[in-house]
Tab-separated table of N, CA and C in Angstrom:
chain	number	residue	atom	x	y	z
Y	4	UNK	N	8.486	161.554	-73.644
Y	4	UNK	CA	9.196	160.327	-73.345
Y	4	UNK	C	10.689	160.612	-73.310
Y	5	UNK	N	10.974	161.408	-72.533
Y	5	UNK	CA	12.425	161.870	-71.972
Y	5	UNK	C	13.063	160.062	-71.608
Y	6	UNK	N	13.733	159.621	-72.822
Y	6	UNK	CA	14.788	158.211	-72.005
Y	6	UNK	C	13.882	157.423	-71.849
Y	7	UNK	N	12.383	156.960	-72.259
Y	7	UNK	CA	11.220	155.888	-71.906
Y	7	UNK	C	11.157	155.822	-70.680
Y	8	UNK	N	10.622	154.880	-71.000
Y	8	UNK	CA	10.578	154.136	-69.551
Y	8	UNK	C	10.702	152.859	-69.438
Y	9	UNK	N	12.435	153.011	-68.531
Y	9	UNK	CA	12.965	151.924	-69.006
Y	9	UNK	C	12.639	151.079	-68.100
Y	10	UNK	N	13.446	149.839	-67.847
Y	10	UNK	CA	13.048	148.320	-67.356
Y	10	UNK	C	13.543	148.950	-65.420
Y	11	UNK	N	13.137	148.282	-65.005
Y	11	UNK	CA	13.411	148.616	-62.958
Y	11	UNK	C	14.617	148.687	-62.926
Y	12	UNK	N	15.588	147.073	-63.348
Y	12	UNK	CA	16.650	147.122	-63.121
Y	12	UNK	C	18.007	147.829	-63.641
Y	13	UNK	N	17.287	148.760	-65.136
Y	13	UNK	CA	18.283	149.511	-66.052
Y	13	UNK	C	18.479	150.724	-64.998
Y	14	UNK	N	16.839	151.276	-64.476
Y	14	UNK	CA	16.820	152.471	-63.675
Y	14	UNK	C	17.392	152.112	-62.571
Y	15	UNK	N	18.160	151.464	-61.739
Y	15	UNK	CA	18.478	151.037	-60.328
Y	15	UNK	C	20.014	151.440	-60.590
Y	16	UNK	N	20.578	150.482	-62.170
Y	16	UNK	CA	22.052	150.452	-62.223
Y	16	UNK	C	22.020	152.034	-62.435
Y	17	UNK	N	21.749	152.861	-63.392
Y	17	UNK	CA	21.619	154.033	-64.343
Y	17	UNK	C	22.051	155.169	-62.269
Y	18	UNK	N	20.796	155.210	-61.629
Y	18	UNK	CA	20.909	155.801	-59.772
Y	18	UNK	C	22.207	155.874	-59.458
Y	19	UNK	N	22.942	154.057	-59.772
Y	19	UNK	CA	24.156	153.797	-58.628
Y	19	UNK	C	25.154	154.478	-59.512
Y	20	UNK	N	24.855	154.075	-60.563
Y	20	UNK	CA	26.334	155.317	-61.390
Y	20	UNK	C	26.254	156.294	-62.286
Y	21	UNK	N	25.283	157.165	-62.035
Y	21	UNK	CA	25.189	157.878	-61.923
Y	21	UNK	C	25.356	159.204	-60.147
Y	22	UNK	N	25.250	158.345	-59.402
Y	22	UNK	CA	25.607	158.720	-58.079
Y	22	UNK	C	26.979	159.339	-58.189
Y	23	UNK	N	27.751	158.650	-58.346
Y	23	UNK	CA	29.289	158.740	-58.733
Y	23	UNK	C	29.665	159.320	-59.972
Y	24	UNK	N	28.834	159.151	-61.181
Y	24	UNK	CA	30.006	159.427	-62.138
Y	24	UNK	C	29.739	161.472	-62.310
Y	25	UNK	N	28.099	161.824	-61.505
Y	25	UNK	CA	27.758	162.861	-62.118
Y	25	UNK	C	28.333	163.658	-61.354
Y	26	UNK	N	28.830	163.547	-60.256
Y	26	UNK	CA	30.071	164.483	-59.671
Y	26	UNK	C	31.268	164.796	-60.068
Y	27	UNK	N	31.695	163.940	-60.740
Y	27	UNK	CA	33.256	164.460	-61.854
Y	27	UNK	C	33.021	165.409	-62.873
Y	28	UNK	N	33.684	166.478	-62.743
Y	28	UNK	CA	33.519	167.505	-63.800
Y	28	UNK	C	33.790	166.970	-65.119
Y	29	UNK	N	32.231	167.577	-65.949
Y	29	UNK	CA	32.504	166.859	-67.544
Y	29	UNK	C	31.959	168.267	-68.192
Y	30	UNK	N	32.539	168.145	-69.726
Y	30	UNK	CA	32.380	169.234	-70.348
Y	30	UNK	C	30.972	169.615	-70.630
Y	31	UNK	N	30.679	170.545	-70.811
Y	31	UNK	CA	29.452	171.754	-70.689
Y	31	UNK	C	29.073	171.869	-72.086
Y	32	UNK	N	28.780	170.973	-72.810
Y	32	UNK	CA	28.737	170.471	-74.473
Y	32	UNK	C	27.427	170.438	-74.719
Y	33	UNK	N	26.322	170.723	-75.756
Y	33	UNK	CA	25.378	169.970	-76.124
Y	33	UNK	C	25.739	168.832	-76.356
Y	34	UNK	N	25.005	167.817	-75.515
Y	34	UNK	CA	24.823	166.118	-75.859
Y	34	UNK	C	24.499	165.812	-77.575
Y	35	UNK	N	23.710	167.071	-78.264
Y	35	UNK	CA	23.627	166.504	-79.408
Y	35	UNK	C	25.003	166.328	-80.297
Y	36	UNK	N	25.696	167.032	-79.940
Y	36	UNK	CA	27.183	167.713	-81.169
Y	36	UNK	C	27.470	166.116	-80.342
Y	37	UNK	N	27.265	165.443	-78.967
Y	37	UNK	CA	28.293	164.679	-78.950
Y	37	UNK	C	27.988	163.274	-79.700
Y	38	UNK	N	26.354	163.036	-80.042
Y	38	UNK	CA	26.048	162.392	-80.747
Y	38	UNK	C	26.421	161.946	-82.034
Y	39	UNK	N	26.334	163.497	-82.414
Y	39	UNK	CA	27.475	163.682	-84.270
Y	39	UNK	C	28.776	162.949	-84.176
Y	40	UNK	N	29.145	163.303	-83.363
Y	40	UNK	CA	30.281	162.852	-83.049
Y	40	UNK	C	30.688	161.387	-83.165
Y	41	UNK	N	29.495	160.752	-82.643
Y	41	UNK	CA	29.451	158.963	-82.511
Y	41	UNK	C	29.674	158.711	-84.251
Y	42	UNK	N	28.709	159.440	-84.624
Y	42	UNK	CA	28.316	159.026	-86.473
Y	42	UNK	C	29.556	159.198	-86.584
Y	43	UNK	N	30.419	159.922	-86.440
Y	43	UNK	CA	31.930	160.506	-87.249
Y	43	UNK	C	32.636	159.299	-87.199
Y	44	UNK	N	33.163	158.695	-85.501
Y	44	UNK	CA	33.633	157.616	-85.429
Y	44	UNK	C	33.195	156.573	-85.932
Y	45	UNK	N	32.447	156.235	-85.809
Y	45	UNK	CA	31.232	155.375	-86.463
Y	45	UNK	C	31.700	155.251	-88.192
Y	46	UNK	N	31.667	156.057	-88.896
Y	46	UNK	CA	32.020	156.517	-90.169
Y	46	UNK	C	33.935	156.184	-90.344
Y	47	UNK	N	34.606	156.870	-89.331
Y	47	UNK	CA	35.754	156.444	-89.569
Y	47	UNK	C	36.309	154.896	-89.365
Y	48	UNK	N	35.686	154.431	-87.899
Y	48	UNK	CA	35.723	153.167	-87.955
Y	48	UNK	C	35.536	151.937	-89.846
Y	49	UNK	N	34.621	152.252	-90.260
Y	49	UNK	CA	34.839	152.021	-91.710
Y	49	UNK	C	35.613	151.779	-92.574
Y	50	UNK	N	36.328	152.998	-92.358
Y	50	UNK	CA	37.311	153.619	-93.588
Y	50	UNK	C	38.794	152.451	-92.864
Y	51	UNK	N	38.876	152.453	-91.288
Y	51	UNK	CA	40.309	151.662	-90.812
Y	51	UNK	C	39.716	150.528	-91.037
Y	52	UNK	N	38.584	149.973	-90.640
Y	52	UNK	CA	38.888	148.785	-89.995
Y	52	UNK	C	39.535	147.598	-90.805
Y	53	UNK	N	39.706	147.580	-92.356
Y	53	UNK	CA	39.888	146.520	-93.036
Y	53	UNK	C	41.793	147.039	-93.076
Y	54	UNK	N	42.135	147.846	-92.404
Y	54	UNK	CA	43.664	147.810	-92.731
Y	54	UNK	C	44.130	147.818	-90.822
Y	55	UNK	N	43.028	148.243	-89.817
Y	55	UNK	CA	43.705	148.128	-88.857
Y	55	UNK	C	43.186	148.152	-87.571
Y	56	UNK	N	42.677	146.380	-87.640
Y	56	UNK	CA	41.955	146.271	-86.563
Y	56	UNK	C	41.661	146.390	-84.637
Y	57	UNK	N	43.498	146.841	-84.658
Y	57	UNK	CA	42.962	147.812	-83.275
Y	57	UNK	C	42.835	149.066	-83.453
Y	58	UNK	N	42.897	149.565	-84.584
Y	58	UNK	CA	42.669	150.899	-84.518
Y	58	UNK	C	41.071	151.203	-84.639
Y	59	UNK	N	40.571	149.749	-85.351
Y	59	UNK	CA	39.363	150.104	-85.476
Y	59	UNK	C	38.508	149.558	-83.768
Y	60	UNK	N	39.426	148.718	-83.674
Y	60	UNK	CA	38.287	148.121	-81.960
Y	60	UNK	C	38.431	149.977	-81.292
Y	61	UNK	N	39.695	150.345	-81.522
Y	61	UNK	CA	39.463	151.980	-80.932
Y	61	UNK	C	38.396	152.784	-80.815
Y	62	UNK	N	38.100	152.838	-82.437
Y	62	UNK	CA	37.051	153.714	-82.778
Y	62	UNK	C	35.571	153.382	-82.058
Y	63	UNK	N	35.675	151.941	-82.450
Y	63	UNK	CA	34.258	151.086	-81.314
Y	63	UNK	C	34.100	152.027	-80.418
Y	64	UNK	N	35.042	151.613	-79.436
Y	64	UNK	CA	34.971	151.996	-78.031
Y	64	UNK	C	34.669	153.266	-77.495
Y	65	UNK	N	35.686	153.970	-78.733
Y	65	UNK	CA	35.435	155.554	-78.913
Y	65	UNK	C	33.851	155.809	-78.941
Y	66	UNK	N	33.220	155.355	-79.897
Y	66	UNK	CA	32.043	155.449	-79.856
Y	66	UNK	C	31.005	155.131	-79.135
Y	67	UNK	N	31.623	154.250	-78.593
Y	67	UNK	CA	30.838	153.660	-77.392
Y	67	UNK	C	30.400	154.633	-76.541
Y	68	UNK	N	31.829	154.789	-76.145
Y	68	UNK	CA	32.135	156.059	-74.955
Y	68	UNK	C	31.375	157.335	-75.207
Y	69	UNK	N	31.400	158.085	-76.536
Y	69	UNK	CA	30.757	158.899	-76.991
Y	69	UNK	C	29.222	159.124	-76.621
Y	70	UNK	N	28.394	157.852	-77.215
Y	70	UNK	CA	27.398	157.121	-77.092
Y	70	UNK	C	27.073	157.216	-75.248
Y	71	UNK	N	27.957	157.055	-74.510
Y	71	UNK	CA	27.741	156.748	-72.721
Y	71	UNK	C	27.850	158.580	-72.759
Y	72	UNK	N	28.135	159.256	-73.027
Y	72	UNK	CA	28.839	160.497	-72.741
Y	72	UNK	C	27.585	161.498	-72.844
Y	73	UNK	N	27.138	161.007	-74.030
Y	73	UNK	CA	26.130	161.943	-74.218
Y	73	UNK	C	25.194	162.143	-73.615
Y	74	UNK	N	24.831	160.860	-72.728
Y	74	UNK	CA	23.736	160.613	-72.147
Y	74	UNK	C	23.831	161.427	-70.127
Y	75	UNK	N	25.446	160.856	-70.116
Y	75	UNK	CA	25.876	161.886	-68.954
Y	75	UNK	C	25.893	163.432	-68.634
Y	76	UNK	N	25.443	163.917	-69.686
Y	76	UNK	CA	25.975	165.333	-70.105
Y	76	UNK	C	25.393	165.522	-69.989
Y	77	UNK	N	24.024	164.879	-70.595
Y	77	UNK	CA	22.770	165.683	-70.858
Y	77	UNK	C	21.764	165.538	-69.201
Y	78	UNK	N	22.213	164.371	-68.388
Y	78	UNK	CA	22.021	164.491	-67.085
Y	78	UNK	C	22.736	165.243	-66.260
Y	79	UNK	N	23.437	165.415	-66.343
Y	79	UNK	CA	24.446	166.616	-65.730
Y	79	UNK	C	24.087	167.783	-65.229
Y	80	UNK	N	23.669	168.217	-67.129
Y	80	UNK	CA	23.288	169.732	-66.759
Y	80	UNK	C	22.160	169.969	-67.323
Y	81	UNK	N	20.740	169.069	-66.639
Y	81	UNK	CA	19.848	168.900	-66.848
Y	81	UNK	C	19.345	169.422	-68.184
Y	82	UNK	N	19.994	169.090	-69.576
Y	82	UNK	CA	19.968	168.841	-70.838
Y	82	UNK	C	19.002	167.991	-71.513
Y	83	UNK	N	17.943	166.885	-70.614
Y	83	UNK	CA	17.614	165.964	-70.904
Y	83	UNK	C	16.024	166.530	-71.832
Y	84	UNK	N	15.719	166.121	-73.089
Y	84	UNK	CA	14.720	166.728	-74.036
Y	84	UNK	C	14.171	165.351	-74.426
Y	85	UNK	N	12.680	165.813	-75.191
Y	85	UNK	CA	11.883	165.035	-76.032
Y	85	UNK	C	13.241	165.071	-76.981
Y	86	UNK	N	13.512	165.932	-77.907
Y	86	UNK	CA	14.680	166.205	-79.003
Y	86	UNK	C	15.723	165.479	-78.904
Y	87	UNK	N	16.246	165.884	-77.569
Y	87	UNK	CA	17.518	165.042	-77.454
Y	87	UNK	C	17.730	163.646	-77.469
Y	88	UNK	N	16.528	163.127	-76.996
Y	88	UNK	CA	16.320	161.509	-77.050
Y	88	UNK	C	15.977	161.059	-78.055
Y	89	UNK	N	15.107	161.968	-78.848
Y	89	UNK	CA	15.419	161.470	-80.604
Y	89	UNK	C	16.265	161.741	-81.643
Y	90	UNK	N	17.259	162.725	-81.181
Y	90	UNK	CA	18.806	162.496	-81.452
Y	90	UNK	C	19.561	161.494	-81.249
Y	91	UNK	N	19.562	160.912	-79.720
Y	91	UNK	CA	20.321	160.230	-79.215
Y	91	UNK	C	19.717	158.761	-80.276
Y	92	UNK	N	19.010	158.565	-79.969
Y	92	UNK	CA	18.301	156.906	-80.475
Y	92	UNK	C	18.705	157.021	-81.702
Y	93	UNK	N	18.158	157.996	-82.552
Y	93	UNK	CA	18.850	158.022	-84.277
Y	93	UNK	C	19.912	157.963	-84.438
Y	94	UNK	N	21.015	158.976	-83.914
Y	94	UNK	CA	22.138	158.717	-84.323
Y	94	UNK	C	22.635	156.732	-83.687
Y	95	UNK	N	22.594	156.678	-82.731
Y	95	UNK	CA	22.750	155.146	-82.236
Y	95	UNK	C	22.490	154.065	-83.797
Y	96	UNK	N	20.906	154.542	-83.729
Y	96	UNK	CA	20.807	153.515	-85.098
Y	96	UNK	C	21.692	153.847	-86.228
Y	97	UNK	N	21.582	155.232	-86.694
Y	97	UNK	CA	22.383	155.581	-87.676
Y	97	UNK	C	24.096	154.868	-87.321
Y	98	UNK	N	24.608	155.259	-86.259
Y	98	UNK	CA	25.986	154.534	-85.846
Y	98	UNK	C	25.902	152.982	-86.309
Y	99	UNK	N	25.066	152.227	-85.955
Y	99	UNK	CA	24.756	151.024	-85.838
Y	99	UNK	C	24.475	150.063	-87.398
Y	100	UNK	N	23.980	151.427	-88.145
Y	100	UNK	CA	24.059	151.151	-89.320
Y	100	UNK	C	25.121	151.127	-90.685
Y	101	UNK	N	26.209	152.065	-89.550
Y	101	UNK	CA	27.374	152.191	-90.783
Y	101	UNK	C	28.520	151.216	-90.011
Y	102	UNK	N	28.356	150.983	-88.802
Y	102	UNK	CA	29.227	149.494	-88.361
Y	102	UNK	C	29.658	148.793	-89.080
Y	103	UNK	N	27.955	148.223	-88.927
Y	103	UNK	CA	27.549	146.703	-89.693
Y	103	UNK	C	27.735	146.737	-91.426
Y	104	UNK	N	27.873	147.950	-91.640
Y	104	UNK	CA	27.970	147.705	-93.339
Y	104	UNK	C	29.388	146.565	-93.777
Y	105	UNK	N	30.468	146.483	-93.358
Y	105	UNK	CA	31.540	145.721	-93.638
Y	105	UNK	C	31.214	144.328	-92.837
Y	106	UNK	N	30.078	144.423	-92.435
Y	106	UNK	CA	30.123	143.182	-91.698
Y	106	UNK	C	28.351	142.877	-91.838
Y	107	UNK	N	27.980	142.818	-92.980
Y	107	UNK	CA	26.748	142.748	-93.062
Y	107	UNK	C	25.908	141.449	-92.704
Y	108	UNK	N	26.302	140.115	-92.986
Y	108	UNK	CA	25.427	138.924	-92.352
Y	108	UNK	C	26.164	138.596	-90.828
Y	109	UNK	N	25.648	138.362	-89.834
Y	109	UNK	CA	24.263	138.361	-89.579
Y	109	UNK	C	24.025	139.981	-89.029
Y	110	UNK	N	24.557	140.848	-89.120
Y	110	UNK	CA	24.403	142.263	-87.766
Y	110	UNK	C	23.408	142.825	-89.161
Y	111	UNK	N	23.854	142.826	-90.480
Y	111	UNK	CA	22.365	143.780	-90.737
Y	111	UNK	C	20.389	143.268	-90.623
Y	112	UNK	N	20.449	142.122	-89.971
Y	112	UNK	CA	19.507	141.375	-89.811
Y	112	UNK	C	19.132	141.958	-88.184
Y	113	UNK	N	20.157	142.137	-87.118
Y	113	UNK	CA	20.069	142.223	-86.044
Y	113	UNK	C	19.840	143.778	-85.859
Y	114	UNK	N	20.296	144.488	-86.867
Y	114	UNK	CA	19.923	145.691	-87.135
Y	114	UNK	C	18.665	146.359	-87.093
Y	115	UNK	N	18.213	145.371	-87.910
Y	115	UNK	CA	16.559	145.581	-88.680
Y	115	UNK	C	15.548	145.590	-87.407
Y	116	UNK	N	15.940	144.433	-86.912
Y	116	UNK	CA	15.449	144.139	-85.550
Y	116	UNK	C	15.490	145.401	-84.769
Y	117	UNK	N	16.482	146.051	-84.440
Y	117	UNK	CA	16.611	146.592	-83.805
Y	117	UNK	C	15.789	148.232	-84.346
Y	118	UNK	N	15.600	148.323	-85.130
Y	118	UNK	CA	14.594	149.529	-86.024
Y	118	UNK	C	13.369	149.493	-85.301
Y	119	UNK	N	13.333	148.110	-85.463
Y	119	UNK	CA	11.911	147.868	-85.584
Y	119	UNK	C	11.600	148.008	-84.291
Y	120	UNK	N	12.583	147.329	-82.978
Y	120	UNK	CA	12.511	147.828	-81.636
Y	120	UNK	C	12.201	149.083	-81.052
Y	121	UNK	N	12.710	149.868	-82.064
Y	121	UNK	CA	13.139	151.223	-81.619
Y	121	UNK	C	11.586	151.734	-82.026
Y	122	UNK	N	10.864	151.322	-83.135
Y	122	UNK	CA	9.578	152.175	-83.828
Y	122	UNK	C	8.581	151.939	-82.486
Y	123	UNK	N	8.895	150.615	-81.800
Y	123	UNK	CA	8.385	150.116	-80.557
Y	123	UNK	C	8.080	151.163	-79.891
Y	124	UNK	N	9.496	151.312	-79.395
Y	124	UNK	CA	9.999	152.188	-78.074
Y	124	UNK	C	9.000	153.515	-78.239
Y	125	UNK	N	9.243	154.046	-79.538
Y	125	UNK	CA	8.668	155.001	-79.717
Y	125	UNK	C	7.407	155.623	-79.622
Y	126	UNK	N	6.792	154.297	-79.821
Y	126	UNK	CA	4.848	154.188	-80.052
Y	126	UNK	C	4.253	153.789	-78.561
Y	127	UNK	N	5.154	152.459	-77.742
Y	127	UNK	CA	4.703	152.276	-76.577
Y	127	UNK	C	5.425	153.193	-75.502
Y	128	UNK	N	6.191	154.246	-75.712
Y	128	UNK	CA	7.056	154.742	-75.053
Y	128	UNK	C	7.734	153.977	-73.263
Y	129	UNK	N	8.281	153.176	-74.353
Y	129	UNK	CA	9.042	151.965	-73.542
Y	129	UNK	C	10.298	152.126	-74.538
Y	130	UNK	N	11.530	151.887	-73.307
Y	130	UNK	CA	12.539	152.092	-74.321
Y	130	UNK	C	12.911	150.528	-74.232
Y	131	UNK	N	12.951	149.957	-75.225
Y	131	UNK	CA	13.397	148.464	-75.805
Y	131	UNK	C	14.377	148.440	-76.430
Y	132	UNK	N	15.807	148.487	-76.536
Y	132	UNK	CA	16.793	147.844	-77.644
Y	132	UNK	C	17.702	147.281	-77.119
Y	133	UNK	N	18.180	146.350	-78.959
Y	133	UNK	CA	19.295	145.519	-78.090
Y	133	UNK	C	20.696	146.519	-78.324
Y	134	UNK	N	21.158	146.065	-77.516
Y	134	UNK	CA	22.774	146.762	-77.102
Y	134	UNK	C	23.922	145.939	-78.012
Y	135	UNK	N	23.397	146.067	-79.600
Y	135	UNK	CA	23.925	145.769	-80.417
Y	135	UNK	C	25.641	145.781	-81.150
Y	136	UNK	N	25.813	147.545	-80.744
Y	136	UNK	CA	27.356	148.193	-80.565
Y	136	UNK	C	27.979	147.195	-79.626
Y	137	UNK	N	27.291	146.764	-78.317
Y	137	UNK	CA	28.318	146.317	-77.369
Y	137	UNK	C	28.581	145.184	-77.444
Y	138	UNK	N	27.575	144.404	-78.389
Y	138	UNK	CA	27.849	142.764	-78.154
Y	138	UNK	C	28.650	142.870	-79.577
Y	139	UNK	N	28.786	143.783	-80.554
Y	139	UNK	CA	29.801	143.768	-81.559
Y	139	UNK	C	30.977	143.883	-81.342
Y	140	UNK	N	31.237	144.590	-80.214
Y	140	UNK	CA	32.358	144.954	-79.796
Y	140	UNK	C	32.987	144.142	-79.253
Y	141	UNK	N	32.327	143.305	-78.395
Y	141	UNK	CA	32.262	141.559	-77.870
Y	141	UNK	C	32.731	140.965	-79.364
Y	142	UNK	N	32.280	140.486	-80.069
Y	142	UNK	CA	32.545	139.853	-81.286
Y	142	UNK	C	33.742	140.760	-81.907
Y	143	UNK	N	33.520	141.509	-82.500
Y	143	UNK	CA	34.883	142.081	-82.831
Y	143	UNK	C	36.322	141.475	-82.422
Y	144	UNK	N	36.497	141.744	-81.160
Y	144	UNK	CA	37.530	141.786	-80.028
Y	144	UNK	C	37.848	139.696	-80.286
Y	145	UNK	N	36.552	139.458	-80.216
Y	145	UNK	CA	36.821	138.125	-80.238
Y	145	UNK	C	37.384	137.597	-81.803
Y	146	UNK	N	37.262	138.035	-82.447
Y	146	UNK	CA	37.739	137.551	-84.021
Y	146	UNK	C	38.431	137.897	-84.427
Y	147	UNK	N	38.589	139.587	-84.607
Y	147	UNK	CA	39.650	140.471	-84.956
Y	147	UNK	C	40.998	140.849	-84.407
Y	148	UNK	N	41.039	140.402	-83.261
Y	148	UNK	CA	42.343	141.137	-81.968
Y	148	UNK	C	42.899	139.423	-82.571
């Protein structure tokens, strides 16, 4: 289950930009180190966000980006694994889980949910989750900025 199998319209957008973005030269990285990477930000985001909340919408985004990056890379240079996709999904949750710690009602509830999505994904090999990072980042931006 290389990436599930996702919904028609995820695979249609995923074609059109990917068309474009996989022609720009990107670094020649294991996708997993770039995963670690998410946790790091992810982790630092933490440590700023209660003294400096654009530094922390930064880190978000950073991670975000990280999170989009890895997944490019590993299409790129045809990187794409059983392994790597259960890197990718863990660390996500793992990211997802040290977010929400400073901000625990309601996202560690939406969290759980989202575990439990993922044990889904895993068993029906359908990839199901919600895009939790991004609608935080949505909220964030909206409360914090």
């Amino acid at each position: 289950m290389v990436e599930g199998n996702k919904l028609e319209f995820v695979k249609k957008i995923r074609y059109i930009t990917d068309y474009f973005l996989l022609k720009i030269p990107l670094p020649r990285i294991n996708p997993n180190i770039i995963s670690g990477l998410s946790i790091l930000t992810s982790l630092t985001f933490i440590l700023v966000v209660k003294h400096s909340s654009a530094l922390g919408c930064a880190l978000l985004m950073m991670t975000l980006f990280l999170d989009w990056l890895d997944g490019l890379v590993a299409r790129r240079y045809n990187l794409s694994s059983e392994e790597g996709y259960i890197v990718d999904v863990t660390s996500d949750r793992l990211s997802e889980g040290i977010i929400f710690i400073p901000f625990f009602v309601p996202w560690f509830y939406l969290f759980a949910l989202n575990n439990i999505l993922t044990i889904y994904s895993f068993t029906r090999k359908r990839h199901v989750v919600l895009p939790l990072r991004h609608i935080f980042l949505v909220y964030f931006i909206i409360n914090h900025l």
